Amino acid sequence: MRTHTTARRSLVAALTLATGLTLAACGSDDGGSADDTQGSGVSSINESDREATDASATADEDPTTTEDGTVLVGTLPDPEPGLIRIDGAEGTLTPRANSAYLAESGNRINQTFTGESRAFQRLCVGEIDLVDSARPISPAEWEQCQAQGLDIVQFQVAADALVLAIKNETDVGGDCLNTNQVNEIFRVGSTINNWSQVGTNFDDVPLRTGGPDIDTGELRFFGRYILNSPEPSLSNFAGSYRVFQDEDDTRIFVVGSATDQLRTKFLPKVEPRRERFRLQLQQALRVLADARAEVKVAVAEQKKGIRDQRTPAARAADDERVRVAYAARGEAVTEVNRIRAVYTPLNKRYLTLKAAQARVDATNGRLGIFRQSYYAVYENLLRPFEIEVADGDGQMNCIFPSPQTIVNGQYPLSRQLLITTTTRALKRPETSDYLKFYLQNSRTFADSEQAISLPGKDIQTQVGWIDSKDYPNFASVDGGPVEVQEGSMAGDPETAPPPVENPAR
C-alpha cells in the first residue's frame, strides 16, 4: 500500500505518521539504499580533494562520477571523526540544542547558516551531516540526493506557526482567509486598505497591517510561502506594512496600549458623571448671569432714585434691592466655583479617556503577524483568523491555529522544525548520538524558545528509528516523496488504494 504524503499547495509539504507526527523520509525506488552499496556508510574511495559538486568531470576523467556528472556515494567526502556538520536556517532550536549537547559530549559541532536550499544541496553531496530547516525537503532536492544514492530521513523536533490576528471582539465580517487573500493583503503594490476589498463577505472596516522585521525566521517563512519570494525582503511587502521590533509593539498596534485599554474601562462611569456636572455648571452660569444683570439694574435704579430725589422709603427699597442683588450674585459665584471645582478635573479626565478610546477605536481592523506562542499568551486580546489553502477546489476548509493542527502541519502557516539527514550519516555514531540527544530534550528546547513541542509518543517513535536503525522507507511517486509501507502493492493499480490527504492540503 502506498500512502501519499499530502502537500500544502504552493506552501509547505508535510509528511505525517499515523500518530499525527509530521515527519519525512525518503528512499530509492528499488528499495536499495546508499548503505547497501558502501558497507560502512562512512568510508570513501576518494584519492584527491575533488569537489563533490563538480559535475563537469566525465566518467573518463574521473572514475568516481557517472557520465551525467553524478557523484557516486562511495566518493562523497570523508567526514571528520568527532565532528557534526550542520547547515540551514536561523531562528530554530538547534543553537540551544548544540550548547546543551556540547556541555555533555566530547564531540564537536560546526554549524553554518547558508540557508535551507543551499544546506540541502550540501547534504546531497556529503558536505554536511544535518540540515536544520523549517520546511521539508522538496521533491527536487530529494531527487538530487537520490541521484547520489543517498536515502533521506527527516526528524521533526518541534513546530511553530504564524498567526494573523485582529483585536478580539472586533468584527470585520469574516473569520477565515485563504492564502491568496493573505498574499493580496501583504504583497508589494497592494492597494487594499479596507476589509471590504478582501472579499464580498467582509465589512467596510479600515485595514492596516504590521508585524516583525524581515530578519526574523518567521517573516522570512511568510515571505517565501505566502509572497512566493525565494529570498524575501521588506521590498516584497506592501508599502503600508508597519515594521515593529518586537511582538509587544505589534500587539499595541493591533489592540492598543494596555494604558489606553484600561482607560476606556473607566469611560462609561466618568462620561455620565461629567455630563451631569456639565449641565449643573451650565445652569449655575445662567443663574450667575441673571444675578449679574440684576445687580446692574438694581444699582442703576438706586442711582436714578437719588437723582429723582425719591422719598426715603423708596430709596430704602432701592438700597435693599441692591443688597439682595449683590448677595444673590455672591451666592451664584460660590455655586459656580463649587461646581467648576468638580467639573474641571472631571472634564480633563473625560477628555483623556475619550482620546484613549479614539486611539483604541482606530485599531479596529488592524491585522498583525504573530508567532503562535505569543498569541497563546494574549489570546484574550487577539482574534486569530483561520487559514485556508487557496487550491481552487471551491471548498472551504478553514484551519484554526491550534497546537494540534500546527504540529501535524494541517494549519497552512505552520513551520515544522526539522532535522534532515541521510542513512549514510546516521551510521556515524556522532550523528545518531546527537540526534537522540536532540529528540529526547526537544520538549525542553521548544519550551525555552516558545515553540510547540511534540507529543512524547511521537518523540519516542523517532528515537526508536535511531535505536533500531529501522528508518521509514520512502519512494518517489508523482514527483514527490511518499511512504512505502510493508506489503506495498502500489505497482498493481487494482489493489493500490487512492491517495490519503489531510485537510487543508
Coordinates of C-alpha atoms in Angstrom, one line a residue:
M1 CA 0.0 0.0 0.0
R2 CA 1.2 3.5 -0.8
T3 CA 0.2 6.4 1.4
H4 CA 0.6 9.7 -0.5
T5 CA 2.2 12.4 1.5
T6 CA -0.1 15.4 1.5
A7 CA 1.2 18.7 0.3
R8 CA 0.4 22.3 1.2
R9 CA -0.3 23.6 -2.3
S10 CA 2.2 26.4 -3.0
L11 CA 3.2 26.2 0.6
V12 CA 4.9 23.6 2.8
A13 CA 4.9 19.9 2.0
A14 CA 4.4 17.9 5.2
L15 CA 4.8 14.1 5.8
T16 CA 2.8 12.6 8.6
L17 CA 2.9 9.5 10.7
A18 CA -0.2 7.7 11.8
T19 CA 0.2 9.3 15.2
G20 CA -0.1 12.7 13.7
L21 CA 3.6 13.5 13.9
T22 CA 4.8 15.3 10.8
L23 CA 7.9 13.6 9.5
A24 CA 9.5 12.9 6.2
A25 CA 11.9 10.3 5.0
C26 CA 12.8 9.0 1.5
G27 CA 14.4 6.0 -0.1
S28 CA 15.2 4.9 -3.6
D29 CA 12.5 3.4 -5.8
D30 CA 14.0 0.0 -6.0
G31 CA 14.3 -0.3 -2.2
G32 CA 18.1 -0.2 -2.2
S33 CA 19.9 2.3 -0.1
A34 CA 23.3 4.0 -0.1
D35 CA 24.3 1.9 2.8
D36 CA 23.9 -1.3 0.7
T37 CA 26.4 0.0 -1.8
Q38 CA 29.1 1.2 0.5
G39 CA 29.2 -1.1 3.6
S40 CA 30.3 1.1 6.5
G41 CA 28.4 4.2 5.2
V42 CA 31.3 6.5 6.1
S43 CA 34.2 5.0 4.1
S44 CA 35.4 6.8 0.9
I45 CA 37.4 5.9 -2.1
N46 CA 38.4 9.5 -2.7
E47 CA 42.0 9.8 -3.6
S48 CA 42.1 13.5 -4.0
D49 CA 40.4 16.7 -2.8
R50 CA 37.9 16.7 -5.7
E51 CA 34.9 19.0 -5.3
A52 CA 31.9 16.7 -4.8
T53 CA 29.6 19.0 -6.6
D54 CA 31.8 19.3 -9.7
A55 CA 29.6 17.9 -12.4
S56 CA 31.9 18.9 -15.2
A57 CA 34.1 15.9 -14.9
T58 CA 33.1 12.9 -17.0
A59 CA 33.4 9.2 -16.3
D60 CA 36.6 9.1 -18.4
E61 CA 38.2 11.9 -16.4
D62 CA 37.1 10.7 -13.0
P63 CA 36.0 7.2 -12.2
T64 CA 34.0 8.4 -9.2
T65 CA 31.4 10.1 -11.3
T66 CA 28.8 8.9 -13.9
E67 CA 28.5 10.3 -17.4
D68 CA 25.9 12.9 -16.3
G69 CA 28.2 14.1 -13.6
T70 CA 26.5 12.3 -10.7
V71 CA 28.9 11.8 -7.8
L72 CA 28.9 8.2 -6.6
V73 CA 28.0 7.7 -3.0
G74 CA 31.3 5.9 -2.3
T75 CA 33.2 9.0 -3.4
L76 CA 31.5 11.5 -1.1
P77 CA 33.8 13.5 1.2
D78 CA 35.1 11.7 4.3
P79 CA 33.5 13.1 7.5
E80 CA 35.9 14.2 10.1
P81 CA 35.7 11.9 13.2
G82 CA 34.0 13.5 16.2
L83 CA 32.7 16.5 14.1
I84 CA 29.0 17.0 13.5
R85 CA 28.4 19.3 10.5
I86 CA 25.1 21.3 10.4
D87 CA 23.8 23.9 8.0
G88 CA 20.5 25.5 7.3
A89 CA 18.2 28.2 8.6
E90 CA 18.4 30.6 11.6
G91 CA 15.7 31.0 14.2
T92 CA 15.4 27.4 15.1
L93 CA 16.0 25.3 18.3
T94 CA 19.3 23.9 17.1
P95 CA 21.7 26.5 18.6
R96 CA 20.3 25.9 22.0
A97 CA 20.5 22.1 21.4
N98 CA 24.1 22.5 20.4
S99 CA 25.0 24.3 23.6
A100 CA 23.4 21.6 25.7
Y101 CA 24.9 18.8 23.7
L102 CA 28.5 20.2 23.8
A103 CA 28.2 20.5 27.6
E104 CA 27.8 16.7 27.8
S105 CA 29.6 15.3 24.8
G106 CA 33.2 15.2 23.7
N107 CA 32.1 15.6 20.0
R108 CA 32.4 18.9 18.2
I109 CA 29.8 20.8 16.2
N110 CA 30.3 23.1 13.2
Q111 CA 27.0 24.9 12.4
T112 CA 26.7 27.3 9.5
F113 CA 23.7 29.3 8.2
T114 CA 23.8 29.4 4.5
G115 CA 20.1 28.9 4.2
E116 CA 17.8 25.9 3.7
S117 CA 18.2 25.5 -0.1
R118 CA 22.0 25.6 0.0
A119 CA 22.0 23.3 3.0
F120 CA 20.0 20.6 1.2
Q121 CA 22.4 20.8 -1.7
R122 CA 25.4 20.4 0.6
L123 CA 23.7 17.4 2.3
C124 CA 23.2 15.7 -1.1
V125 CA 27.0 15.9 -1.9
G126 CA 28.1 14.8 1.6
E127 CA 29.5 18.1 2.7
I128 CA 27.3 18.2 5.9
D129 CA 25.6 15.6 8.1
L130 CA 22.4 17.5 9.1
V131 CA 20.1 20.2 7.6
D132 CA 18.4 22.4 10.1
S133 CA 15.2 23.7 8.4
A134 CA 11.7 24.9 8.9
R135 CA 10.5 23.1 5.8
P136 CA 10.6 19.6 4.5
I137 CA 13.0 18.6 1.7
S138 CA 11.5 19.4 -1.7
P139 CA 10.9 16.8 -4.4
A140 CA 13.7 18.3 -6.5
E141 CA 16.1 18.2 -3.6
W142 CA 15.1 14.7 -2.7
E143 CA 15.7 13.6 -6.2
Q144 CA 19.2 15.2 -6.1
C145 CA 20.0 13.1 -3.1
Q146 CA 18.6 10.0 -4.7
A147 CA 20.8 10.7 -7.7
Q148 CA 23.8 10.5 -5.4
G149 CA 22.5 7.2 -3.9
L150 CA 21.6 8.8 -0.6
D151 CA 18.5 7.9 1.4
I152 CA 16.9 10.8 3.3
V153 CA 15.5 10.7 6.8
Q154 CA 13.7 13.7 8.3
F155 CA 13.1 14.2 12.0
Q156 CA 10.7 16.7 13.5
V157 CA 11.9 18.3 16.7
A158 CA 9.2 20.9 17.3
A159 CA 6.7 23.1 15.4
D160 CA 5.8 26.8 15.2
A161 CA 3.4 28.9 13.3
L162 CA 2.4 32.4 12.3
V163 CA -1.0 33.7 13.4
L164 CA -2.8 36.5 11.6
A165 CA -4.9 38.3 14.2
I166 CA -7.0 41.3 14.8
K167 CA -8.3 42.8 18.0
N168 CA -10.5 40.5 20.0
E169 CA -14.2 41.4 19.9
T170 CA -13.7 43.1 16.6
D171 CA -15.9 42.1 13.7
V172 CA -14.7 42.6 10.1
G173 CA -17.3 40.3 8.6
G174 CA -15.3 37.1 8.3
D175 CA -13.1 34.7 10.3
C176 CA -11.2 32.9 7.6
L177 CA -8.7 34.0 5.0
N178 CA -7.4 31.9 2.1
T179 CA -3.7 32.1 1.2
N180 CA -4.5 34.1 -2.0
Q181 CA -6.3 36.8 0.1
V182 CA -3.3 36.9 2.5
N183 CA -1.0 37.4 -0.4
E184 CA -3.1 40.2 -1.8
I185 CA -3.2 42.0 1.5
F186 CA 0.6 41.9 2.2
R187 CA 2.2 41.8 -1.2
V188 CA 4.2 44.7 -2.6
G189 CA 2.0 47.0 -4.6
S190 CA -1.2 46.0 -2.7
T191 CA -3.8 48.8 -2.7
I192 CA -6.0 47.1 -0.1
N193 CA -6.8 49.4 2.8
N194 CA -10.3 48.2 3.7
W195 CA -11.6 44.8 4.6
S196 CA -14.4 45.2 2.0
Q197 CA -11.7 44.9 -0.7
V198 CA -10.6 41.5 0.6
G199 CA -13.9 39.7 -0.2
T200 CA -17.6 40.3 -0.5
N201 CA -18.2 38.8 2.9
F202 CA -16.0 41.3 4.7
D203 CA -17.3 44.6 6.1
D204 CA -16.4 48.2 5.4
V205 CA -13.7 48.5 8.1
P206 CA -10.2 50.1 7.5
L207 CA -7.4 47.6 7.2
R208 CA -3.8 48.2 8.1
T209 CA -1.0 45.6 8.6
G210 CA 2.0 45.3 10.8
G211 CA 4.4 42.7 12.2
P212 CA 8.1 41.7 12.7
D213 CA 11.1 42.8 10.6
I214 CA 12.4 40.6 7.8
D215 CA 15.4 39.5 9.9
T216 CA 13.1 37.1 11.8
G217 CA 12.8 33.5 10.6
E218 CA 9.0 33.8 10.9
L219 CA 8.7 36.6 8.5
R220 CA 11.2 35.0 6.0
F221 CA 9.0 32.0 6.2
F222 CA 5.9 34.2 5.5
G223 CA 7.7 35.8 2.6
R224 CA 8.7 32.5 1.0
Y225 CA 5.4 30.7 1.3
I226 CA 2.8 33.5 1.1
L227 CA 4.6 36.1 -1.0
N228 CA 6.4 33.5 -3.1
S229 CA 9.8 35.1 -2.8
P230 CA 12.8 32.7 -2.6
E231 CA 14.9 35.4 -0.8
P232 CA 12.3 37.6 0.9
S233 CA 12.9 41.1 1.9
L234 CA 10.8 44.1 3.0
S235 CA 10.6 45.1 -0.6
N236 CA 8.3 42.2 -1.1
F237 CA 5.8 43.7 1.3
A238 CA 3.2 46.4 0.8
G239 CA 4.5 49.8 1.5
S240 CA 1.8 50.3 4.2
Y241 CA 3.2 47.3 6.2
R242 CA 4.4 48.6 9.6
V243 CA 7.6 47.0 11.0
F244 CA 7.9 46.6 14.7
Q245 CA 11.0 45.5 16.7
D246 CA 9.1 43.1 19.0
E247 CA 5.7 41.5 19.2
D248 CA 4.6 43.7 22.1
D249 CA 4.7 46.7 19.8
T250 CA 2.8 44.7 17.1
R251 CA 0.2 43.8 19.8
I252 CA -0.2 47.5 20.8
F253 CA -0.5 48.4 17.1
V254 CA -3.4 45.8 16.8
V255 CA -5.2 46.2 20.1
G256 CA -4.0 49.5 21.5
S257 CA -1.8 50.0 24.6
A258 CA -2.6 48.5 27.9
T259 CA -2.9 52.0 29.4
D260 CA -5.5 53.0 26.8
Q261 CA -7.3 49.8 27.2
L262 CA -7.6 50.4 30.9
R263 CA -8.6 54.0 30.5
T264 CA -11.5 53.0 28.2
K265 CA -12.9 50.9 31.0
F266 CA -13.5 54.0 33.1
L267 CA -15.2 56.0 30.4
P268 CA -18.7 54.5 30.9
K269 CA -18.6 55.7 34.6
V270 CA -16.9 59.1 34.0
E271 CA -18.9 60.2 31.0
P272 CA -22.4 60.4 32.6
R273 CA -21.0 62.0 35.8
R274 CA -19.1 64.6 33.7
E275 CA -22.3 65.2 31.7
R276 CA -24.3 65.7 34.9
F277 CA -21.9 68.3 36.3
R278 CA -21.6 70.0 32.9
L279 CA -25.4 70.6 32.9
Q280 CA -25.2 71.8 36.5
L281 CA -22.4 74.2 35.6
Q282 CA -24.5 75.5 32.7
Q283 CA -27.4 76.1 35.0
A284 CA -25.2 77.8 37.6
L285 CA -23.7 80.0 34.9
R286 CA -27.2 81.1 33.8
V287 CA -28.1 81.9 37.4
L288 CA -24.9 83.9 37.7
A289 CA -25.6 85.8 34.6
D290 CA -29.1 86.7 35.8
A291 CA -27.7 87.7 39.2
R292 CA -25.1 90.0 37.5
A293 CA -27.8 91.5 35.4
E294 CA -30.0 92.1 38.4
V295 CA -27.0 93.9 40.1
K296 CA -26.7 96.2 37.2
V297 CA -30.4 97.0 37.2
A298 CA -30.6 97.5 40.9
V299 CA -27.6 99.8 41.0
A300 CA -28.9 101.8 38.1
E301 CA -32.3 102.1 39.8
Q302 CA -30.6 103.2 43.0
K303 CA -28.8 105.9 41.2
K304 CA -31.9 107.1 39.5
G305 CA -33.7 107.3 42.8
I306 CA -31.0 109.6 44.1
R307 CA -31.2 111.8 41.1
D308 CA -35.0 111.9 41.2
Q309 CA -34.9 112.6 45.0
R310 CA -37.3 109.9 45.8
T311 CA -38.9 109.5 49.2
P312 CA -36.7 108.0 51.9
A313 CA -38.9 104.9 51.8
A314 CA -38.4 104.5 48.1
R315 CA -34.7 105.0 48.3
A316 CA -34.5 102.5 51.2
A317 CA -36.3 100.0 49.0
D318 CA -33.8 100.7 46.2
D319 CA -30.9 100.1 48.7
E320 CA -32.4 96.8 49.8
R321 CA -32.8 95.7 46.2
V322 CA -29.1 96.4 45.6
R323 CA -28.1 94.5 48.7
V324 CA -30.2 91.5 47.7
A325 CA -28.8 91.6 44.2
Y326 CA -25.2 91.6 45.4
A327 CA -26.0 88.8 47.8
A328 CA -27.6 86.7 45.1
R329 CA -24.6 87.3 42.8
G330 CA -22.3 86.2 45.5
E331 CA -24.2 83.0 46.1
A332 CA -24.2 82.4 42.3
V333 CA -20.4 82.9 42.1
T334 CA -20.0 80.5 45.0
E335 CA -22.1 77.8 43.3
V336 CA -20.4 78.2 40.0
N337 CA -17.0 77.8 41.7
R338 CA -18.2 74.8 43.6
I339 CA -19.4 73.0 40.5
R340 CA -16.4 74.1 38.5
A341 CA -14.0 72.7 41.1
V342 CA -15.6 69.3 40.4
Y343 CA -16.2 69.6 36.7
T344 CA -12.8 71.0 35.6
P345 CA -10.7 67.9 36.7
L346 CA -13.6 65.6 35.8
N347 CA -13.7 67.1 32.3
K348 CA -9.9 66.8 31.9
R349 CA -10.1 63.1 32.9
Y350 CA -13.0 62.6 30.5
L351 CA -11.0 64.2 27.6
T352 CA -8.1 61.9 28.4
L353 CA -10.3 58.8 28.4
K354 CA -12.1 60.0 25.3
A355 CA -8.7 60.3 23.5
A356 CA -7.7 56.9 24.7
Q357 CA -11.0 55.5 23.3
A358 CA -10.4 57.2 20.0
R359 CA -6.9 55.6 19.8
V360 CA -8.3 52.2 20.7
D361 CA -11.1 52.6 18.1
A362 CA -8.5 53.4 15.5
T363 CA -7.1 49.9 15.9
N364 CA -10.3 48.3 14.7
G365 CA -9.4 46.2 11.6
R366 CA -5.7 46.3 12.1
L367 CA -4.1 42.9 11.2
G368 CA -0.9 41.7 12.8
I369 CA 1.5 38.8 12.3
F370 CA 2.4 36.9 15.5
R371 CA 4.1 33.7 16.5
Q372 CA 1.5 31.2 17.8
S373 CA 3.3 31.1 21.1
Y374 CA 2.9 34.8 21.6
Y375 CA -0.8 34.7 20.5
A376 CA -1.4 32.0 23.1
V377 CA -0.3 34.4 25.9
Y378 CA -2.6 37.2 24.7
E379 CA -5.5 35.2 23.2
N380 CA -7.9 37.2 25.4
L381 CA -6.8 40.3 23.4
L382 CA -6.3 38.8 19.9
R383 CA -8.7 37.2 17.5
P384 CA -6.9 34.9 15.1
F385 CA -8.0 34.1 11.5
E386 CA -8.5 30.6 10.4
I387 CA -6.5 30.0 7.2
E388 CA -7.4 28.0 4.1
V389 CA -5.1 27.0 1.3
A390 CA -6.3 28.5 -1.9
D391 CA -6.3 25.4 -4.1
G392 CA -9.1 26.2 -6.4
D393 CA -11.3 23.3 -5.4
G394 CA -14.1 25.6 -4.4
Q395 CA -14.4 24.0 -0.9
M396 CA -13.9 26.0 2.3
N397 CA -11.6 24.2 4.6
C398 CA -10.5 26.7 7.2
I399 CA -8.0 25.6 9.8
F400 CA -7.7 27.1 13.2
P401 CA -4.1 27.5 14.5
S402 CA -4.2 25.1 17.4
P403 CA -1.2 23.2 18.7
Q404 CA -2.5 20.0 17.1
T405 CA -3.1 21.5 13.6
I406 CA 0.3 23.1 13.8
V407 CA 2.3 20.1 14.9
N408 CA 0.6 17.8 12.3
G409 CA 1.0 20.5 9.5
Q410 CA -2.7 21.0 8.7
Y411 CA -2.6 24.7 9.5
P412 CA -1.2 26.3 6.4
L413 CA 1.1 28.8 8.2
S414 CA 2.8 26.2 10.4
R415 CA 6.5 25.8 10.5
Q416 CA 7.7 22.3 11.2
L417 CA 11.2 22.5 12.7
L418 CA 13.0 19.6 11.1
I419 CA 16.4 18.0 11.1
T420 CA 17.2 16.2 7.8
T421 CA 20.0 13.7 7.4
T422 CA 20.9 10.6 5.4
T423 CA 21.1 6.9 6.3
R424 CA 24.8 7.2 5.5
A425 CA 25.3 10.0 8.1
L426 CA 23.2 8.1 10.6
K427 CA 25.7 5.3 10.6
R428 CA 28.2 7.7 12.2
P429 CA 27.9 7.4 16.0
E430 CA 28.3 11.1 16.3
T431 CA 25.3 11.9 14.2
S432 CA 23.0 9.3 15.8
D433 CA 24.1 10.3 19.3
Y434 CA 23.4 13.9 18.6
L435 CA 20.0 13.3 17.1
K436 CA 18.9 11.1 20.0
F437 CA 20.0 13.8 22.4
Y438 CA 18.2 16.5 20.4
L439 CA 15.0 14.5 20.2
Q440 CA 15.0 13.4 23.9
N441 CA 15.4 17.0 25.0
S442 CA 13.4 18.7 22.3
R443 CA 10.5 19.5 24.6
T444 CA 12.8 21.4 26.9
F445 CA 14.3 23.3 23.9
A446 CA 10.9 24.0 22.5
D447 CA 9.6 25.4 25.7
S448 CA 12.7 27.7 26.1
E449 CA 12.3 29.0 22.6
Q450 CA 8.5 29.4 22.9
A451 CA 7.9 26.8 20.2
I452 CA 5.3 24.0 20.2
S453 CA 6.8 20.7 21.5
L454 CA 5.8 17.3 20.0
P455 CA 3.8 14.7 21.9
G456 CA 6.1 12.4 23.8
K457 CA 4.9 9.3 21.9
D458 CA 6.0 11.0 18.6
I459 CA 9.4 11.8 20.0
Q460 CA 9.8 8.2 21.2
T461 CA 8.8 6.9 17.7
Q462 CA 11.6 8.9 16.2
V463 CA 14.1 7.8 18.8
G464 CA 13.1 4.3 18.1
W465 CA 14.1 4.7 14.5
I466 CA 17.6 5.5 15.6
D467 CA 17.8 2.7 18.2
S468 CA 16.5 0.1 15.8
K469 CA 18.2 1.5 12.7
D470 CA 14.9 0.8 11.0
Y471 CA 14.1 4.1 9.2
P472 CA 10.9 4.8 7.3
N473 CA 11.3 3.8 3.7
F474 CA 10.0 6.2 1.0
A475 CA 9.8 6.1 -2.7
S476 CA 9.1 8.8 -5.2
V477 CA 5.7 8.9 -6.8
D478 CA 4.2 11.7 -8.9
G479 CA 7.2 13.8 -8.3
G480 CA 7.0 13.8 -4.5
P481 CA 8.1 11.7 -1.6
V482 CA 5.6 9.2 -0.3
E483 CA 5.9 6.5 2.3
V484 CA 6.1 2.9 1.1
Q485 CA 4.8 0.5 3.8
E486 CA 5.4 -3.2 4.1
G487 CA 3.2 -5.3 1.8
S488 CA 3.1 -2.4 -0.7
M489 CA 1.2 -3.3 -3.9
A490 CA 1.5 0.1 -5.4
G491 CA 2.5 -1.4 -8.7
D492 CA -0.9 -3.0 -9.0
P493 CA -3.5 -0.4 -9.9
E494 CA -6.3 -2.7 -8.9
T495 CA -5.1 -3.2 -5.4
A496 CA -3.4 0.2 -4.7
P497 CA -5.6 2.4 -2.6
P498 CA -6.3 6.0 -3.5
P499 CA -4.1 8.8 -2.1
V500 CA -5.0 9.8 1.5
E501 CA -4.8 13.5 2.1
N502 CA -5.0 15.6 5.2
P503 CA -7.4 18.6 5.4
A504 CA -6.4 21.9 4.0
R505 CA -3.9 20.4 1.6

